[in-house]
C-alpha cells in the first residue's frame, strides 16, 4: 500500500475521535512528511513493552496500537488466563486500560482492573497477590507529557524478559483490524476496589523499618500518582504524613511546573527544596509520575538540599536491609551501577549478583534476593519473607529511607553522616553520567563502532586494565550492546545505547580511599570523573 492508502486503512479502524481527527487532517492536507513520521516505522514491542508519543499511526501510542498489543498478549496467554490491569494519570491512560480489558475479555481472558490511577508497584504487587498469569500497566513513567506507554508483567510479578517479549511481538504482528476484534466477553471483568491498595500497604509495613519514627519529610510526586498511596503508607507505618509540595501534589498529565517530570532532571526538585527549607524538613523525598522510582535529598544548614545519587541511596538501603534480615541472602544491581554493593555484600557475607540494566534482570539475579537496585533511583526492598514487589518500588523505598533517616536523627546524625561512614569503610565510590541525545540513531551506532575499532588504552589519565565487549556476552551476561572498561584504581566506564530513548549513555565511576577527610576524597573523585568525562566525550565525537 502507498503511504496514503495505509493511513486511510488505519483511519477506517480507529475508534478514537481525537486521532481520527488528527489523521483525517493530515490526509486531507496531503502532508506526506507528517504521515511518514507516523507510518514510516512502528513502535516495537520489547521487554520494556511499548513507549512513545501519543498520536495516530503505528509509530505512535494510540487506541489501535494498544488494542493490537492487548490482542497479542491474549493470543500468547490463551483463554481462561487472568490479567491484572493498572494505569497512571497520563493522557489516555484510563482509555488504554479499558481498551485492554475489553480486548482481553473478548478473547476469553479474565481481566481485573485497578480501581483508579495508581503507582506502578501496586500493579506489580497485585499480579502475584491475586495469583494472576500476567499484568499490564499503562504508563510512560518519567517521559515527557506527550508520551505514554504499555508495560507487561508475567505471573511472577516481574517485567517480561526474552523470549516472552518476542512471542508477544509476533502475536501482535498477526493481529488484523482492531474493529473486528471481539470485545467484552466471554472473559469476565472484575473492577477491583481499594482493598488491593490496602493489601499493598500492609505488605510494605512488614518491611524492616526499625522503631524510630520522628521525622519531618518534604515530598513531591511531581504531578504523578504517588501522593495518596505514599501518605497512607507512612501513616500506616507510624510516621507523620509527609508534607507535599502543593503545586505538584495532584496528578496532572501536563506536568506544568517541570520541564521533564523526572526527579533527576535539573530544576525538577526546586519546589521540594524550597518547601524543605520552609518547614525545616529532615528529609526530602520524591517519586516520579508512576511512583516506581524514589529520589532522596538531605536538607543542608544553608537552606539548600544535597540530592543523593541512586548509587548512594542503594548503598544505604543495602546495609540497612542486610542488618535487618537473616539467612542465605542475595543483593543485586546492574553492570552500570556502583561497584560499592559488591563490597558491602562481601563485608557482610551475603551473596552478590550483577545483571544487565533493568529491573526485569535484577529480579532474576538468584534465590534469596532481599534487595535490588539500579542507579537510576530504582529500588526493591525486602525482608526475610522476600520482596513484596518484584520490580522497582518508589513507595517501599521511600518508607525504608525514612526509617533509616529517623534512626539517624535519633542519634543526632543524618544520611550524609552514614554516607561518610561507608566511604571510610569501603572507599569513596563516586559516580556520574555522560549522555548524548541524538536525532539520528546512526550517530550512536557510529560512535560505538569507533570505540570498538580503536579501544582506548587510557581514559582521564587512568590506564584501561580490561575491556569487555558486552555484545559477546563478556562477564557471563546475556549479550547486549555495550562496552565496559575497567581502569586503574577501581575506576570503571560503561558505554551503551539507551533502550528507551535516542541516547548514548556513559556510566562513570571512580574509587578514592578516604585517607584524610571525605571532603578531600570527594574533591579528588570529582577531578578524576571530569577528566574521564572529557576524554570520553572527545573519543565519542558526539558533541
Tab-separated table of N, CA, C and O in Angstrom, residues 13 15 63-75 99-100 102-107 171-172 174-186:
chain	number	residue	atom	x	y	z
A	13	UNK	N	-10.244	1.894	10.932
A	13	UNK	CA	-10.423	1.026	12.097
A	13	UNK	C	-10.228	1.758	13.417
A	13	UNK	O	-10.405	1.166	14.489
A	15	UNK	N	-10.912	3.757	16.617
A	15	UNK	CA	-12.115	4.107	17.382
A	15	UNK	C	-12.026	5.442	18.118
A	15	UNK	O	-12.993	5.864	18.750
A	63	UNK	N	-5.108	4.156	20.562
A	63	UNK	CA	-6.008	3.052	20.902
A	63	UNK	C	-5.819	1.841	19.978
A	63	UNK	O	-5.927	0.700	20.426
A	64	UNK	N	-5.527	2.072	18.721
A	64	UNK	CA	-5.292	0.947	17.815
A	64	UNK	C	-4.033	0.185	18.244
A	64	UNK	O	-4.034	-1.053	18.339
A	65	UNK	N	-2.952	0.912	18.494
A	65	UNK	CA	-1.698	0.283	18.928
A	65	UNK	C	-1.910	-0.525	20.210
A	65	UNK	O	-1.424	-1.662	20.342
A	66	UNK	N	-2.636	0.055	21.168
A	66	UNK	CA	-2.876	-0.616	22.445
A	66	UNK	C	-3.761	-1.845	22.263
A	66	UNK	O	-3.491	-2.912	22.851
A	67	UNK	N	-4.800	-1.740	21.458
A	67	UNK	CA	-5.680	-2.893	21.247
A	67	UNK	C	-4.949	-4.027	20.544
A	67	UNK	O	-5.159	-5.206	20.853
A	68	UNK	N	-4.066	-3.690	19.636
A	68	UNK	CA	-3.252	-4.724	18.985
A	68	UNK	C	-2.332	-5.399	20.009
A	68	UNK	O	-2.163	-6.629	20.000
A	69	UNK	N	-1.733	-4.603	20.892
A	69	UNK	CA	-0.860	-5.168	21.924
A	69	UNK	C	-1.641	-6.092	22.846
A	69	UNK	O	-1.175	-7.191	23.207
A	70	UNK	N	-2.842	-5.664	23.236
A	70	UNK	CA	-3.661	-6.499	24.114
A	70	UNK	C	-4.065	-7.793	23.422
A	70	UNK	O	-4.073	-8.876	24.037
A	71	UNK	N	-4.383	-7.704	22.127
A	71	UNK	CA	-4.753	-8.910	21.382
A	71	UNK	C	-3.578	-9.865	21.255
A	71	UNK	O	-3.734	-11.094	21.340
A	72	UNK	N	-2.376	-9.322	21.062
A	72	UNK	CA	-1.183	-10.164	21.008
A	72	UNK	C	-0.922	-10.853	22.331
A	72	UNK	O	-0.602	-12.057	22.381
A	73	UNK	N	-1.076	-10.123	23.441
A	73	UNK	CA	-0.900	-10.717	24.762
A	73	UNK	C	-1.928	-11.820	24.992
A	73	UNK	O	-1.594	-12.906	25.493
A	74	UNK	N	-3.178	-11.556	24.609
A	74	UNK	CA	-4.232	-12.552	24.787
A	74	UNK	C	-3.935	-13.821	23.994
A	74	UNK	O	-4.174	-14.935	24.473
A	75	UNK	N	-3.392	-13.657	22.785
A	75	UNK	CA	-3.077	-14.823	21.953
A	75	UNK	C	-1.990	-15.682	22.586
A	75	UNK	O	-2.035	-16.916	22.516
A	99	UNK	N	-9.585	-0.233	27.119
A	99	UNK	CA	-9.475	-0.937	25.842
A	99	UNK	C	-8.793	-2.288	26.026
A	99	UNK	O	-9.193	-3.294	25.424
A	100	UNK	N	-7.745	-2.303	26.832
A	100	UNK	CA	-7.047	-3.560	27.112
A	100	UNK	C	-7.987	-4.571	27.747
A	100	UNK	O	-8.019	-5.750	27.359
A	102	UNK	N	-11.231	-4.688	27.495
A	102	UNK	CA	-12.243	-5.116	26.524
A	102	UNK	C	-11.693	-6.160	25.564
A	102	UNK	O	-12.360	-7.164	25.258
A	103	UNK	N	-10.476	-5.949	25.082
A	103	UNK	CA	-9.869	-6.904	24.149
A	103	UNK	C	-9.576	-8.236	24.851
A	103	UNK	O	-9.840	-9.318	24.307
A	104	UNK	N	-9.031	-8.164	26.064
A	104	UNK	CA	-8.697	-9.397	26.784
A	104	UNK	C	-9.951	-10.214	27.085
A	104	UNK	O	-9.980	-11.434	26.851
A	105	UNK	N	-10.967	-9.569	27.599
A	105	UNK	CA	-12.184	-10.321	27.914
A	105	UNK	C	-12.844	-10.836	26.638
A	105	UNK	O	-13.435	-11.926	26.636
A	106	UNK	N	-12.724	-10.081	25.552
A	106	UNK	CA	-13.250	-10.558	24.273
A	106	UNK	C	-12.546	-11.821	23.790
A	106	UNK	O	-13.121	-12.604	23.028
A	107	UNK	N	-11.304	-12.000	24.231
A	107	UNK	CA	-10.537	-13.187	23.858
A	107	UNK	C	-10.675	-14.311	24.889
A	107	UNK	O	-9.945	-15.302	24.827
A	171	UNK	N	2.869	-12.232	17.950
A	171	UNK	CA	1.406	-12.336	18.004
A	171	UNK	C	0.742	-11.014	17.645
A	171	UNK	O	-0.323	-10.997	17.001
A	172	UNK	N	1.356	-9.906	18.032
A	172	UNK	CA	0.828	-8.590	17.654
A	172	UNK	C	0.849	-8.433	16.134
A	172	UNK	O	-0.105	-7.921	15.527
A	174	UNK	N	0.414	-10.568	13.983
A	174	UNK	CA	-0.619	-11.392	13.359
A	174	UNK	C	-2.038	-10.851	13.574
A	174	UNK	O	-2.997	-11.407	13.037
A	175	UNK	N	-2.157	-9.774	14.358
A	175	UNK	CA	-3.479	-9.209	14.640
A	175	UNK	C	-4.003	-8.471	13.409
A	175	UNK	O	-3.273	-7.705	12.777
A	176	UNK	N	-5.253	-8.690	13.066
A	176	UNK	CA	-5.868	-7.982	11.944
A	176	UNK	C	-6.433	-6.644	12.385
A	176	UNK	O	-5.901	-5.980	13.284
A	177	UNK	N	-7.514	-6.227	11.767
A	177	UNK	CA	-8.142	-4.947	12.093
A	177	UNK	C	-8.712	-5.001	13.515
A	177	UNK	O	-9.364	-5.969	13.905
A	178	UNK	N	-8.486	-3.914	14.265
A	178	UNK	CA	-8.961	-3.928	15.648
A	178	UNK	C	-10.476	-3.751	15.724
A	178	UNK	O	-11.091	-4.129	16.730
A	179	UNK	N	-11.099	-3.178	14.672
A	179	UNK	CA	-12.556	-3.044	14.715
A	179	UNK	C	-13.264	-4.370	14.448
A	179	UNK	O	-14.494	-4.440	14.511
A	180	UNK	N	-12.474	-5.404	14.176
A	180	UNK	CA	-13.045	-6.739	14.008
A	180	UNK	C	-12.763	-7.646	15.201
A	180	UNK	O	-13.158	-8.811	15.212
A	181	UNK	N	-12.059	-7.116	16.218
A	181	UNK	CA	-11.779	-7.903	17.418
A	181	UNK	C	-13.044	-8.024	18.263
A	181	UNK	O	-13.781	-7.052	18.442
A	182	UNK	N	-13.309	-9.211	18.829
A	182	UNK	CA	-14.427	-9.327	19.779
A	182	UNK	C	-14.073	-8.589	21.070
A	182	UNK	O	-12.955	-8.688	21.569
A	183	UNK	N	-15.021	-7.837	21.596
A	183	UNK	CA	-14.763	-7.027	22.784
A	183	UNK	C	-15.759	-7.377	23.886
A	183	UNK	O	-16.944	-7.577	23.632
A	184	UNK	N	-15.246	-7.447	25.132
A	184	UNK	CA	-16.118	-7.528	26.290
A	184	UNK	C	-16.784	-8.857	26.554
A	184	UNK	O	-17.955	-8.901	26.924
A	185	UNK	N	-16.125	-9.959	26.431
A	185	UNK	CA	-16.681	-11.272	26.742
A	185	UNK	C	-16.274	-12.258	25.666
A	185	UNK	O	-15.977	-11.824	24.551
A	186	UNK	N	-16.160	-13.544	25.965
A	186	UNK	CA	-16.735	-14.266	27.107
A	186	UNK	C	-15.938	-14.209	28.406
A	186	UNK	O	-16.389	-14.713	29.435
